Short mmCIF file of C-alpha atoms in Angstrom, two decimals:
data_model
loop_
_atom_site.label_atom_id
_atom_site.label_comp_id
_atom_site.label_asym_id
_atom_site.label_seq_id
_atom_site.Cartn_x
_atom_site.Cartn_y
_atom_site.Cartn_z
CA MET A 267 122.65 -23.84 -19.66
CA ALA A 268 121.65 -22.59 -16.22
CA THR A 269 117.53 -23.06 -15.79
CA ILE A 270 115.84 -20.38 -14.56
CA ILE A 271 112.35 -20.97 -12.69
CA ILE A 272 109.80 -17.99 -13.61
CA PRO A 273 106.97 -17.69 -10.71
CA THR A 274 103.31 -17.55 -11.82
CA PRO A 275 102.71 -13.90 -11.41
CA LEU A 276 105.71 -13.27 -13.95
CA ARG A 277 105.06 -15.78 -16.54
CA LYS A 278 102.65 -13.53 -18.47
CA PHE A 279 105.73 -11.63 -19.48
CA THR A 280 107.80 -14.87 -20.66
CA ASN A 281 105.07 -16.32 -22.89
CA ASN A 282 103.96 -18.20 -20.17
CA THR A 283 107.12 -20.35 -20.11
CA ALA A 284 107.73 -21.52 -16.46
CA ARG A 285 111.56 -22.41 -17.04
CA LEU A 286 113.85 -20.81 -19.29
CA ASN A 287 117.62 -21.72 -19.99
CA VAL A 288 120.22 -18.90 -20.03
CA GLN A 289 123.82 -18.98 -21.14
CA ALA A 290 125.70 -16.65 -18.94
CA ASP A 291 128.20 -17.06 -16.18
CA THR A 292 126.95 -14.90 -13.54
CA ILE A 293 123.54 -13.64 -11.97
CA ALA A 294 123.75 -10.07 -13.54
CA LYS A 295 124.58 -11.42 -16.77
CA THR A 296 121.49 -13.88 -16.48
CA VAL A 297 119.31 -10.95 -15.64
CA ASP A 298 120.58 -9.04 -18.38
CA GLU A 299 119.82 -11.64 -21.04
CA LEU A 300 116.49 -12.46 -19.66
CA THR A 301 115.26 -8.85 -19.77
CA LEU A 302 116.84 -8.41 -23.29
CA ASN A 303 114.62 -11.56 -24.52
CA PHE A 304 111.64 -10.58 -22.35
CA PRO A 305 111.73 -6.50 -22.20
CA ASP A 306 108.44 -6.52 -20.20
CA LEU A 307 110.05 -8.49 -17.32
CA LYS A 308 112.43 -5.64 -16.86
CA LYS A 309 110.45 -3.29 -14.64
CA HIS A 310 109.39 -6.17 -12.66
CA LEU A 311 112.82 -7.30 -11.61
CA LEU A 312 114.94 -4.27 -11.84
CA ASP A 313 114.65 -0.82 -10.28
CA ASP A 314 115.62 2.37 -12.19
CA ASN A 315 119.22 2.14 -11.16
CA GLY A 316 119.32 -1.42 -12.82
CA ASN A 317 119.33 -2.97 -9.14
CA ILE A 318 117.42 -5.94 -8.35
CA ARG A 319 114.04 -5.01 -6.94
CA SER A 320 113.87 -5.22 -2.96
CA PHE A 321 110.37 -7.10 -3.13
CA VAL A 322 112.28 -9.64 -5.65
CA ASN A 323 114.52 -12.55 -4.22
CA ILE A 324 116.78 -14.50 -6.38
CA PHE A 325 117.79 -17.96 -5.12
CA VAL A 326 120.53 -19.71 -6.61
CA GLY A 327 120.25 -23.41 -5.59
CA ASN A 328 118.69 -22.98 -1.95
CA ASP A 329 120.40 -19.53 -1.27
CA ASP A 330 119.75 -15.95 -1.58
CA ILE A 331 122.37 -14.16 -3.79
CA ARG A 332 122.19 -11.42 -1.15
CA ASN A 333 124.13 -13.94 0.97
CA LEU A 334 126.38 -15.12 -1.99
CA GLU A 335 127.93 -12.49 -4.33
CA ASN A 336 124.56 -10.74 -5.09
CA GLY A 337 125.03 -10.03 -8.83
CA ASP A 338 128.59 -11.57 -9.09
CA THR A 339 127.35 -14.79 -8.03
CA VAL A 340 128.48 -17.43 -10.43
CA VAL A 341 126.17 -19.52 -12.45
CA LYS A 342 127.28 -23.04 -13.83
CA ALA A 343 125.47 -24.93 -16.36
CA ASP A 344 123.78 -27.09 -13.65
CA THR A 345 122.70 -24.26 -11.63
CA VAL A 346 118.85 -23.68 -10.90
CA ILE A 347 117.92 -19.98 -10.49
CA SER A 348 114.54 -19.49 -8.62
CA ILE A 349 112.87 -15.98 -8.96
CA VAL A 350 110.73 -15.53 -5.81
CA PRO A 351 108.32 -11.97 -5.95
CA ALA A 352 106.79 -11.03 -2.78
CA ILE A 353 102.66 -12.32 -2.85
CA ALA A 354 100.32 -11.19 -0.28
CA GLY A 355 97.24 -13.09 -1.03
CA GLY A 356 95.64 -15.38 1.43
CA ASN A 357 92.44 -13.92 3.13
CA PHE A 358 90.44 -13.18 -0.01
CA MET B 174 103.15 -24.28 33.08
CA SER B 175 101.79 -27.11 31.36
CA THR B 176 101.91 -29.57 34.21
CA GLN B 177 98.78 -27.86 35.72
CA VAL B 178 96.91 -28.10 32.37
CA THR B 179 94.53 -31.27 32.92
CA PHE B 180 91.64 -32.74 30.67
CA SER B 181 88.15 -33.91 31.05
CA SER B 182 87.62 -37.73 30.00
CA GLU B 183 85.87 -35.98 27.12
CA GLU B 184 88.93 -34.35 25.96
CA LEU B 185 91.19 -37.33 26.56
CA ALA B 186 88.91 -39.39 24.15
CA ARG B 187 89.10 -36.38 21.70
CA TYR B 188 92.71 -35.95 21.72
CA ASN B 189 93.70 -39.55 21.70
CA ARG B 190 95.32 -39.88 18.42
CA HIS B 191 97.79 -36.87 19.37
CA ILE B 192 98.55 -38.27 23.06
CA ILE B 193 99.64 -41.60 21.69
CA ILE B 194 102.15 -40.22 19.28
CA PRO B 195 105.30 -40.80 21.28
CA GLU B 196 107.11 -37.36 20.42
CA PHE B 197 104.02 -35.54 20.98
CA GLY B 198 102.30 -37.00 24.12
CA LEU B 199 100.29 -35.80 26.77
CA ALA B 200 102.69 -32.92 27.28
CA GLY B 201 102.42 -31.78 23.62
CA GLN B 202 98.82 -31.85 24.16
CA GLN B 203 98.99 -29.76 27.30
CA LYS B 204 101.21 -27.38 25.26
CA LEU B 205 98.29 -26.89 22.71
CA LYS B 206 95.86 -26.47 25.51
CA ALA B 207 97.80 -23.77 27.38
CA ALA B 208 98.46 -21.89 23.97
CA LYS B 209 96.89 -18.78 22.77
CA VAL B 210 97.42 -18.23 18.99
CA LEU B 211 95.97 -15.30 16.85
CA VAL B 212 94.68 -15.78 13.41
CA VAL B 213 94.66 -12.84 11.29
CA GLY B 214 92.27 -13.05 8.35
CA SER B 215 89.56 -16.07 8.41
CA GLY B 216 89.28 -16.33 4.61
CA GLY B 217 91.22 -18.63 2.20
CA LEU B 218 94.22 -19.56 4.59
CA GLY B 219 92.52 -18.70 7.81
CA SER B 220 89.75 -21.34 7.08
CA PRO B 221 91.98 -24.62 7.34
CA VAL B 222 94.18 -22.95 9.86
CA LEU B 223 91.34 -22.36 12.12
CA LEU B 224 89.67 -25.61 11.44
CA TYR B 225 92.86 -27.56 12.06
CA LEU B 226 93.83 -25.58 15.16
CA ALA B 227 90.41 -25.68 16.68
CA ALA B 228 90.04 -29.52 16.07
CA ALA B 229 93.53 -29.92 17.50
CA GLY B 230 92.71 -28.25 20.67
CA ILE B 231 94.71 -25.05 20.88
CA GLY B 232 93.32 -23.76 24.14
CA THR B 233 92.53 -20.20 23.14
CA ILE B 234 92.02 -19.05 19.49
CA GLY B 235 91.72 -15.23 18.54
CA ILE B 236 90.42 -14.43 15.12
CA VAL B 237 90.55 -10.86 13.50
CA ASP B 238 88.51 -10.35 10.45
CA PHE B 239 86.22 -7.43 9.39
CA ASP B 240 84.71 -8.82 6.79
CA VAL B 241 81.33 -10.76 6.06
CA VAL B 242 80.73 -13.80 4.04
CA ASP B 243 80.18 -13.43 0.16
CA ASP B 244 79.21 -16.05 -2.02
CA SER B 245 82.33 -15.83 -3.87
CA ASN B 246 84.11 -16.72 -0.84
CA LEU B 247 82.76 -20.37 -0.81
CA GLN B 248 85.10 -21.69 -3.57
CA ARG B 249 87.82 -21.90 -0.98
CA GLN B 250 86.82 -20.84 2.25
CA VAL B 251 85.78 -24.08 3.71
CA LEU B 252 84.76 -22.53 7.37
CA PHE B 253 81.93 -20.88 5.82
CA GLY B 254 78.44 -22.50 4.14
CA VAL B 255 75.48 -21.00 2.07
CA ASN B 256 73.82 -20.25 5.40
CA GLU B 257 76.23 -17.90 6.51
CA ILE B 258 76.39 -15.62 3.44
CA GLY B 259 75.87 -12.10 4.51
CA LYS B 260 76.86 -12.71 8.24
CA ALA B 261 80.12 -11.40 9.92
CA LYS B 262 83.01 -13.81 9.26
CA VAL B 263 83.85 -13.90 13.07
CA GLU B 264 80.48 -14.75 14.01
CA ALA B 265 80.12 -17.30 11.34
CA ALA B 266 83.55 -18.99 12.28
CA LYS B 267 82.82 -18.60 16.05
CA GLU B 268 79.80 -21.08 15.65
CA ARG B 269 81.36 -23.20 13.28
CA LEU B 270 84.42 -23.96 15.43
CA GLN B 271 82.55 -24.16 18.67
CA ALA B 272 80.87 -26.95 17.29
CA LEU B 273 83.81 -28.60 16.10
CA ASN B 274 85.24 -28.10 19.47
CA PRO B 275 83.48 -26.96 22.81
CA HIS B 276 86.55 -27.43 24.66
CA ILE B 277 88.39 -24.39 23.40
CA GLU B 278 87.66 -20.52 23.90
CA LEU B 279 87.54 -18.41 20.87
CA VAL B 280 87.95 -14.63 21.09
CA MET B 281 86.43 -12.72 18.09
CA TYR B 282 87.74 -9.35 16.92
CA ASN B 283 85.40 -7.97 14.39
CA THR B 284 87.60 -5.13 13.08
CA GLN B 285 90.47 -4.28 10.78
CA LEU B 286 93.94 -4.73 12.09
CA THR B 287 95.59 -1.39 12.41
CA SER B 288 98.59 0.45 13.68
CA GLN B 289 96.16 1.41 16.65
CA ASN B 290 94.99 -1.51 17.75
CA ALA B 291 97.53 -4.11 16.77
CA LEU B 292 99.72 -4.12 19.69
CA ASP B 293 96.88 -4.41 22.13
CA ILE B 294 95.23 -7.17 20.21
CA ILE B 295 98.38 -9.25 19.49
CA LYS B 296 100.35 -8.83 22.84
CA GLY B 297 98.00 -11.37 24.64
CA TYR B 298 98.74 -14.17 22.29
CA ASP B 299 101.89 -16.55 22.13
CA VAL B 300 102.08 -17.19 18.54
CA VAL B 301 100.40 -15.15 15.55
CA ALA B 302 99.31 -17.00 12.08
CA ASP B 303 99.34 -14.29 9.28
CA GLY B 304 96.66 -15.23 6.60
CA THR B 305 95.75 -11.60 5.31
CA ASP B 306 95.58 -10.60 1.69
CA ASN B 307 97.50 -7.35 1.47
CA PHE B 308 100.97 -6.01 1.98
CA PRO B 309 100.17 -2.91 4.41
CA THR B 310 98.62 -5.75 6.87
CA ARG B 311 101.60 -8.08 6.02
CA TYR B 312 104.08 -5.50 7.12
CA LEU B 313 101.82 -4.30 10.10
CA VAL B 314 101.49 -8.12 11.44
CA ASN B 315 105.21 -8.57 10.97
CA ASP B 316 106.25 -5.20 12.57
CA ALA B 317 103.98 -5.97 15.55
CA CYS B 318 105.34 -9.55 16.26
CA VAL B 319 108.97 -8.18 16.00
CA LEU B 320 108.19 -5.23 18.44
CA LEU B 321 106.52 -7.63 20.85
CA GLY B 322 108.79 -10.67 20.34
CA LYS B 323 106.04 -12.89 19.04
CA PRO B 324 106.46 -15.69 16.45
CA ASN B 325 104.79 -15.16 13.10
CA VAL B 326 103.76 -17.99 11.16
CA TYR B 327 103.37 -16.72 7.76
CA ALA B 328 101.71 -17.96 4.72
CA SER B 329 100.88 -16.41 1.40
CA ILE B 330 98.91 -17.61 -1.95
CA PHE B 331 98.67 -16.17 -5.39
CA GLN B 332 96.91 -17.94 -8.08
CA PHE B 333 98.75 -21.28 -8.32
CA GLU B 334 101.57 -20.41 -5.75
CA GLY B 335 102.08 -20.40 -2.11
CA GLN B 336 104.68 -19.28 0.47
CA VAL B 337 105.33 -20.47 4.09
CA SER B 338 107.93 -19.40 6.74
CA VAL B 339 108.05 -19.05 10.42
CA PHE B 340 109.05 -15.24 10.91
CA ASN B 341 110.67 -13.98 14.49
CA TYR B 342 110.92 -17.39 16.21
CA LYS B 343 112.94 -16.95 19.50
CA HIS B 344 115.61 -19.69 19.73
CA ALA B 345 116.75 -21.24 22.98
CA ASN B 346 119.71 -19.07 22.97
CA GLY B 347 117.47 -15.92 22.84
CA GLU B 348 118.31 -14.91 19.57
CA PHE B 349 115.51 -14.37 17.08
CA GLY B 350 115.05 -15.72 13.47
CA PRO B 351 114.42 -13.76 10.35
CA ASN B 352 111.28 -11.76 9.76
CA TYR B 353 109.34 -10.62 6.75
CA ARG B 354 111.54 -7.73 6.26
CA ASP B 355 114.68 -9.62 5.87
CA LEU B 356 112.86 -11.56 3.00
CA TYR B 357 111.41 -8.65 1.62
CA PRO B 358 112.78 -5.32 2.59
CA THR B 359 110.01 -3.12 0.88
CA PRO B 360 106.78 -4.08 -0.90
CA PRO B 361 106.17 -3.78 -4.61
CA PRO B 362 104.55 -0.40 -5.66
CA PRO B 363 100.89 -0.65 -6.00
CA GLY B 364 99.78 -1.67 -9.51
CA LEU B 365 102.68 -3.60 -10.24
CA VAL B 366 101.43 -6.83 -8.79
CA PRO B 367 97.91 -7.65 -9.68
CA SER B 368 95.36 -7.42 -6.76
CA CYS B 369 93.78 -10.40 -5.31
CA ALA B 370 90.19 -9.64 -7.12
CA GLU B 371 92.08 -9.32 -10.45
CA GLY B 372 94.81 -12.23 -9.78
CA GLY B 373 92.47 -15.16 -8.56
CA VAL B 374 93.68 -18.21 -6.69
CA LEU B 375 92.87 -21.88 -7.02
CA GLY B 376 90.64 -22.82 -4.43
CA VAL B 377 92.24 -25.96 -3.04
CA LEU B 378 95.88 -24.28 -2.81
CA PRO B 379 94.75 -21.96 0.55
CA GLY B 380 93.69 -25.52 1.39
CA ILE B 381 97.41 -27.05 1.05
CA ILE B 382 99.34 -24.11 2.12
CA GLY B 383 96.98 -23.00 5.13
CA SER B 384 97.07 -26.66 6.27
CA LEU B 385 101.14 -26.28 6.21
CA GLN B 386 100.62 -22.97 8.23
CA ALA B 387 98.58 -24.71 10.64
CA LEU B 388 101.11 -27.54 11.06
CA GLU B 389 103.91 -24.83 11.86
CA VAL B 390 101.68 -23.27 14.46
CA ILE B 391 101.52 -26.42 16.23
CA LYS B 392 105.19 -27.21 15.79
CA VAL B 393 106.19 -23.77 17.40
CA VAL B 394 103.68 -24.23 20.12
CA THR B 395 104.63 -27.71 21.18
CA GLY B 396 108.40 -27.61 20.23
CA VAL B 397 107.89 -30.80 18.49
CA GLY B 398 110.10 -31.03 15.29
CA GLU B 399 112.10 -28.27 13.51
CA PRO B 400 109.87 -25.24 12.64
CA LEU B 401 110.37 -23.71 9.51
CA VAL B 402 112.79 -20.74 10.79
CA GLY B 403 115.33 -19.48 8.51
CA ARG B 404 113.67 -21.27 5.55
CA PHE B 405 111.07 -20.17 3.32
CA TYR B 406 108.91 -22.68 1.59
CA ILE B 407 107.34 -22.31 -1.69
CA PHE B 408 105.09 -24.49 -3.64
CA ASP B 409 103.77 -24.41 -7.24
CA ALA B 410 100.87 -26.14 -7.87
CA LEU B 411 101.12 -26.34 -11.50
CA SER B 412 104.25 -27.99 -11.60
CA PHE B 413 103.70 -29.84 -8.21
CA GLU B 414 107.20 -28.64 -7.40
CA SER B 415 108.32 -27.40 -4.01
CA ARG B 416 111.61 -25.73 -2.88
CA THR B 417 112.79 -24.46 0.32
CA PHE B 418 115.35 -21.80 0.72
CA ASN B 419 117.56 -20.43 3.21
CA ILE B 420 117.02 -17.25 4.79
CA SER B 421 118.64 -15.14 7.11
CA ARG B 422 118.67 -11.78 9.34
CA ARG B 423 120.02 -8.79 7.54
CA ASP B 424 121.99 -5.89 9.12
CA ASP B 425 120.15 -3.32 7.30
CA ASN B 426 116.50 -4.42 8.74
CA PRO B 427 114.89 -1.43 10.08
CA LEU B 428 113.15 -3.22 12.90
CA ASN B 429 115.75 -5.25 14.54
CA GLY B 430 118.98 -5.03 12.16
CA ARG B 431 122.30 -3.23 13.29
CA ASN B 432 120.83 0.23 13.63
CA PRO B 433 116.95 -0.08 13.92
CA THR B 434 114.95 3.10 12.83
CA ILE B 435 111.41 1.83 13.33
CA THR B 436 110.55 1.51 17.11
CA ARG B 437 106.74 1.73 16.85
CA LEU B 438 104.21 0.74 14.24
CA ILE B 439 104.23 3.30 11.17
CA ASP B 440 101.25 4.13 8.56
CA TYR B 441 101.41 0.76 6.53
CA GLU B 442 99.27 2.23 3.84
CA GLN B 443 101.69 5.10 3.21
CA PHE B 444 104.74 2.62 3.57
CA CYS B 445 103.22 0.52 0.92
CA GLY B 446 102.47 3.46 -1.37
CA VAL B 447 98.76 2.91 -1.20
CA LYS B 448 98.08 6.32 -0.15
CA ALA B 449 100.59 7.64 -2.68
CA ILE B 450 98.84 10.97 -4.01
CA GLU B 451 97.41 9.52 -7.14
CA LYS B 452 95.87 12.19 -9.51
CA PRO B 453 91.95 11.82 -9.19
CA VAL B 454 90.15 10.76 -12.15
CA LYS B 455 86.56 11.97 -13.27
CA GLU B 456 84.03 9.66 -12.14
CA ILE B 457 80.21 8.79 -13.26
CA THR B 458 77.94 6.80 -11.26
CA PRO B 459 76.18 3.57 -12.49
CA LYS B 460 72.87 5.59 -12.40
CA GLU B 461 74.18 8.44 -14.50
CA LEU B 462 75.56 6.14 -17.08
CA TYR B 463 72.30 4.28 -17.31
CA GLU B 464 70.61 7.81 -17.93
CA LEU B 465 72.85 8.50 -20.84
CA GLN B 466 71.93 5.13 -22.16
CA VAL B 467 68.41 5.88 -21.82
CA LYS B 468 68.48 9.20 -23.44
CA GLY B 469 70.62 7.71 -26.11
CA GLU B 470 73.46 10.65 -25.63
CA PRO B 471 76.52 10.13 -27.64
CA PHE B 472 79.29 8.32 -25.78
CA GLN B 473 81.83 5.56 -25.80
CA LEU B 474 81.93 3.20 -23.38
CA ILE B 475 85.24 1.18 -22.87
CA ASP B 476 85.91 -1.98 -20.75
CA VAL B 477 89.33 -2.57 -19.72
CA ARG B 478 88.98 -5.98 -18.22
CA GLU B 479 90.36 -9.16 -19.66
CA PRO B 480 88.65 -11.08 -22.29
CA TYR B 481 87.71 -14.06 -20.06
CA GLU B 482 85.73 -11.50 -17.73
CA TYR B 483 84.05 -9.87 -20.78
CA GLU B 484 82.80 -13.47 -21.83
CA ILE B 485 81.27 -13.90 -18.23
CA VAL B 486 79.36 -10.55 -18.24
CA ASN B 487 79.38 -7.43 -19.95
CA ILE B 488 77.50 -4.19 -20.94
CA GLY B 489 78.14 -3.81 -24.16
CA ALA B 490 81.59 -1.79 -24.10
CA GLU B 491 84.19 -2.02 -26.55
CA LEU B 492 86.92 -4.30 -25.10
CA ILE B 493 90.31 -2.93 -24.55
CA PRO B 494 92.14 -4.84 -21.81
CA LEU B 495 94.22 -2.45 -19.43
CA ALA B 496 97.72 -3.98 -20.59
CA THR B 497 96.55 -3.13 -24.24
CA VAL B 498 95.53 0.60 -23.64
CA ALA B 499 98.29 2.36 -24.78
CA GLU B 500 98.84 0.42 -27.96
CA GLN B 501 94.88 0.95 -28.89
CA ALA B 502 94.67 4.47 -27.76
CA ASP B 503 93.54 5.39 -31.37
CA LYS B 504 90.35 3.97 -30.84
CA ILE B 505 89.49 5.98 -28.09
CA ASN B 506 87.65 9.25 -29.17
CA LYS B 507 88.65 12.42 -27.86
CA ASP B 508 85.45 14.48 -29.14
CA GLN B 509 82.90 12.82 -27.01
CA PRO B 510 82.48 11.69 -23.18
CA VAL B 511 84.16 8.08 -22.94
CA ILE B 512 83.31 6.18 -20.17
CA VAL B 513 85.95 3.43 -18.75
CA HIS B 514 85.05 0.55 -16.77
CA CYS B 515 86.58 -2.46 -15.25
CA LYS B 516 85.16 -4.95 -12.49
CA MET B 517 85.25 -2.51 -9.40
CA GLY B 518 87.06 0.55 -10.63
CA GLY B 519 90.40 0.04 -9.89
CA ARG B 520 92.01 -0.84 -13.38
CA SER B 521 89.84 1.63 -15.42
CA ALA B 522 91.23 4.38 -13.43
CA LYS B 523 94.99 3.11 -14.11
CA ALA B 524 93.91 3.14 -17.65
CA ILE B 525 92.46 6.94 -17.57
CA ARG B 526 95.56 7.89 -15.53
CA GLU B 527 97.77 6.46 -18.48
CA LEU B 528 95.79 7.60 -21.43
CA GLU B 529 95.48 11.15 -19.71
CA GLU B 530 99.38 11.51 -19.25
CA LYS B 531 100.49 10.05 -22.49
CA TYR B 532 97.94 11.10 -24.70
CA GLY B 533 96.48 14.09 -23.23
CA PHE B 534 92.88 12.89 -22.93
CA THR B 535 90.50 15.06 -21.03
CA ASN B 536 87.38 13.24 -21.85
CA LEU B 537 87.72 10.08 -19.87
CA TYR B 538 85.15 9.20 -16.98
CA ASN B 539 85.51 6.36 -14.67
CA LEU B 540 82.51 4.18 -13.92
CA LYS B 541 82.36 4.27 -9.89
CA GLY B 542 82.19 0.93 -8.72
CA GLY B 543 82.69 -0.92 -12.02
CA ILE B 544 80.46 -3.50 -13.92
CA ILE B 545 79.73 -4.71 -10.17
CA ALA B 546 78.17 -1.42 -9.06
CA TYR B 547 76.22 -1.10 -12.33
CA ILE B 548 74.87 -4.56 -12.18
CA ASP B 549 73.90 -3.95 -8.46
CA GLU B 550 72.12 -0.53 -9.21
CA VAL B 551 70.94 -0.84 -12.63
CA LYS B 552 70.90 -4.31 -14.00
CA PRO B 553 70.61 -6.96 -11.03
CA GLU B 554 69.68 -9.35 -13.69
CA LEU B 555 73.11 -9.70 -15.22
CA ALA B 556 75.57 -12.53 -13.78
CA LYS B 557 78.04 -11.25 -11.17
CA TYR B 558 81.35 -12.87 -10.57
#
C-alpha cells in the first residue's frame, strides 16, 4: 500500500496521524479515499470543483504531480506521497 | 569587482576560518564583503539569518521590520534579550549586530514592506532573504524580486515544519529558476490555515530553518556549492525527516510564464483575500464588559479558544472552542446578550459570523481585542500569553 505523509497543519483532521496507507492506483483515487476516511480534510485539499487546491502541493516521490500526470499519476505499493501546503510563518 | 575588495588585518584575523577553506578562500570572503543582502523580517527566522550573515561578514545588510520587541518573542528570537523589550526591532538588531561585527554596514528600515516601497527598498540589494510571517508579504517579496530580477532566499515555518528554497535565481545562461508562484500559484483563503498567533512554533525550529536560509544566502552570494534552486526542502522536526522535492517553472505563472499578466506590484492584501469584505460583527469593549459584570447585568460569556489556552488564563466564560461552535450552538442563549471572546478577537469574530449565518443569532457581541485587551485594560493581574 502506498504511504501518504500528512503535514503538521493537516494532522488535526487525520486523528493526529502523520503517515497513512492507502490502497489506490492513482493520485485521484488516493485523494478520494483519503477524504472519504477523513471528511474534514476535503475542504483543505480540494476546491469546490474537486480539483487539488493551488496552495497544496502533492509530490510523488520527489516530483510534483503537476509535472507528472496530475490526478492520473500512477501510485504503486512502494510510492511515498507527500502533501505539502503553503505555510507563511517566520517573523512571528 | 571582488578584486577591489580589501581587508584590514582585524578582518583577516576574523574571517580566517572562511579564508582557509580551499573552495571558499579570500575570493569567497571578498564576495561576502561586496554583497548587499536585504533581510525582510527580523523575528524567528530573521534572528539566526542576521546573526550568521553579520558574523560571516556580509558587507551591507538591510533589515526591514516595523515591530517592537515583545517578551513573547524571546522564546525563539535569539537576536533580542530582556533589555530590548519595547524597543524597535531594527534598533535592537542594529546594536546587537554591530557589536557582533563592527566591519559591516547595517541599513535599517523601520517600516512595513508595502507595494509602494518594496521596489525602492529591494532594488539596491543583491539578494533578499524572506523571513516574514504572512501570505500577503510573501507574495509581495516574491513579485518584487521577480520584477527586479533578484534572487529570493525563502524560508517559512509553522509549528514543527519548515520549508526552504531559493527562488528566482539567475543561472549562468541568463534563465531564472522557479519562484514562489510556481510552487504555490495562490494563497489559502484567510481562515483555512491558522494564523501564527493561533498556530505557534517550536522555538528552536526557526533556529534550524533560519540557519539553512543563511547558508543559502552565502552560497548564492559566493557561488560556492549548489544553491537550492529548482528544489524545495522541507523539514519535519517531529519525525526528524527532511525531504527535497523538485520544482520547476510553470507556463501559467502570471509574473514570468508564457503570458505574464502581472507587470507591477498589486494589492497583496486583496490578492490574499485579507481585504475580502467580511460582514462586520457587533463589538463590545473590555471596559463595557467590565461594567456589565460590575452591574450584574444578565449576559452569557463564551470563550472560543482552545482548552489549553483556557487553562493558562480565563475570565470565567463557558469554553466552546471555535471548531465546535456549530455543534454546540444549542448551548448559546438567544434571549440575552452573548459576548464571545478569544485571544485577540479574530476567532471570536469568525464564530459569530458562523453562528449568525447558520443559526440566525442576532444577539452576539465580539469582545474587542479579546482576552488580551481585557487583561490590559481591566485585569492586569491576570496571566498573559
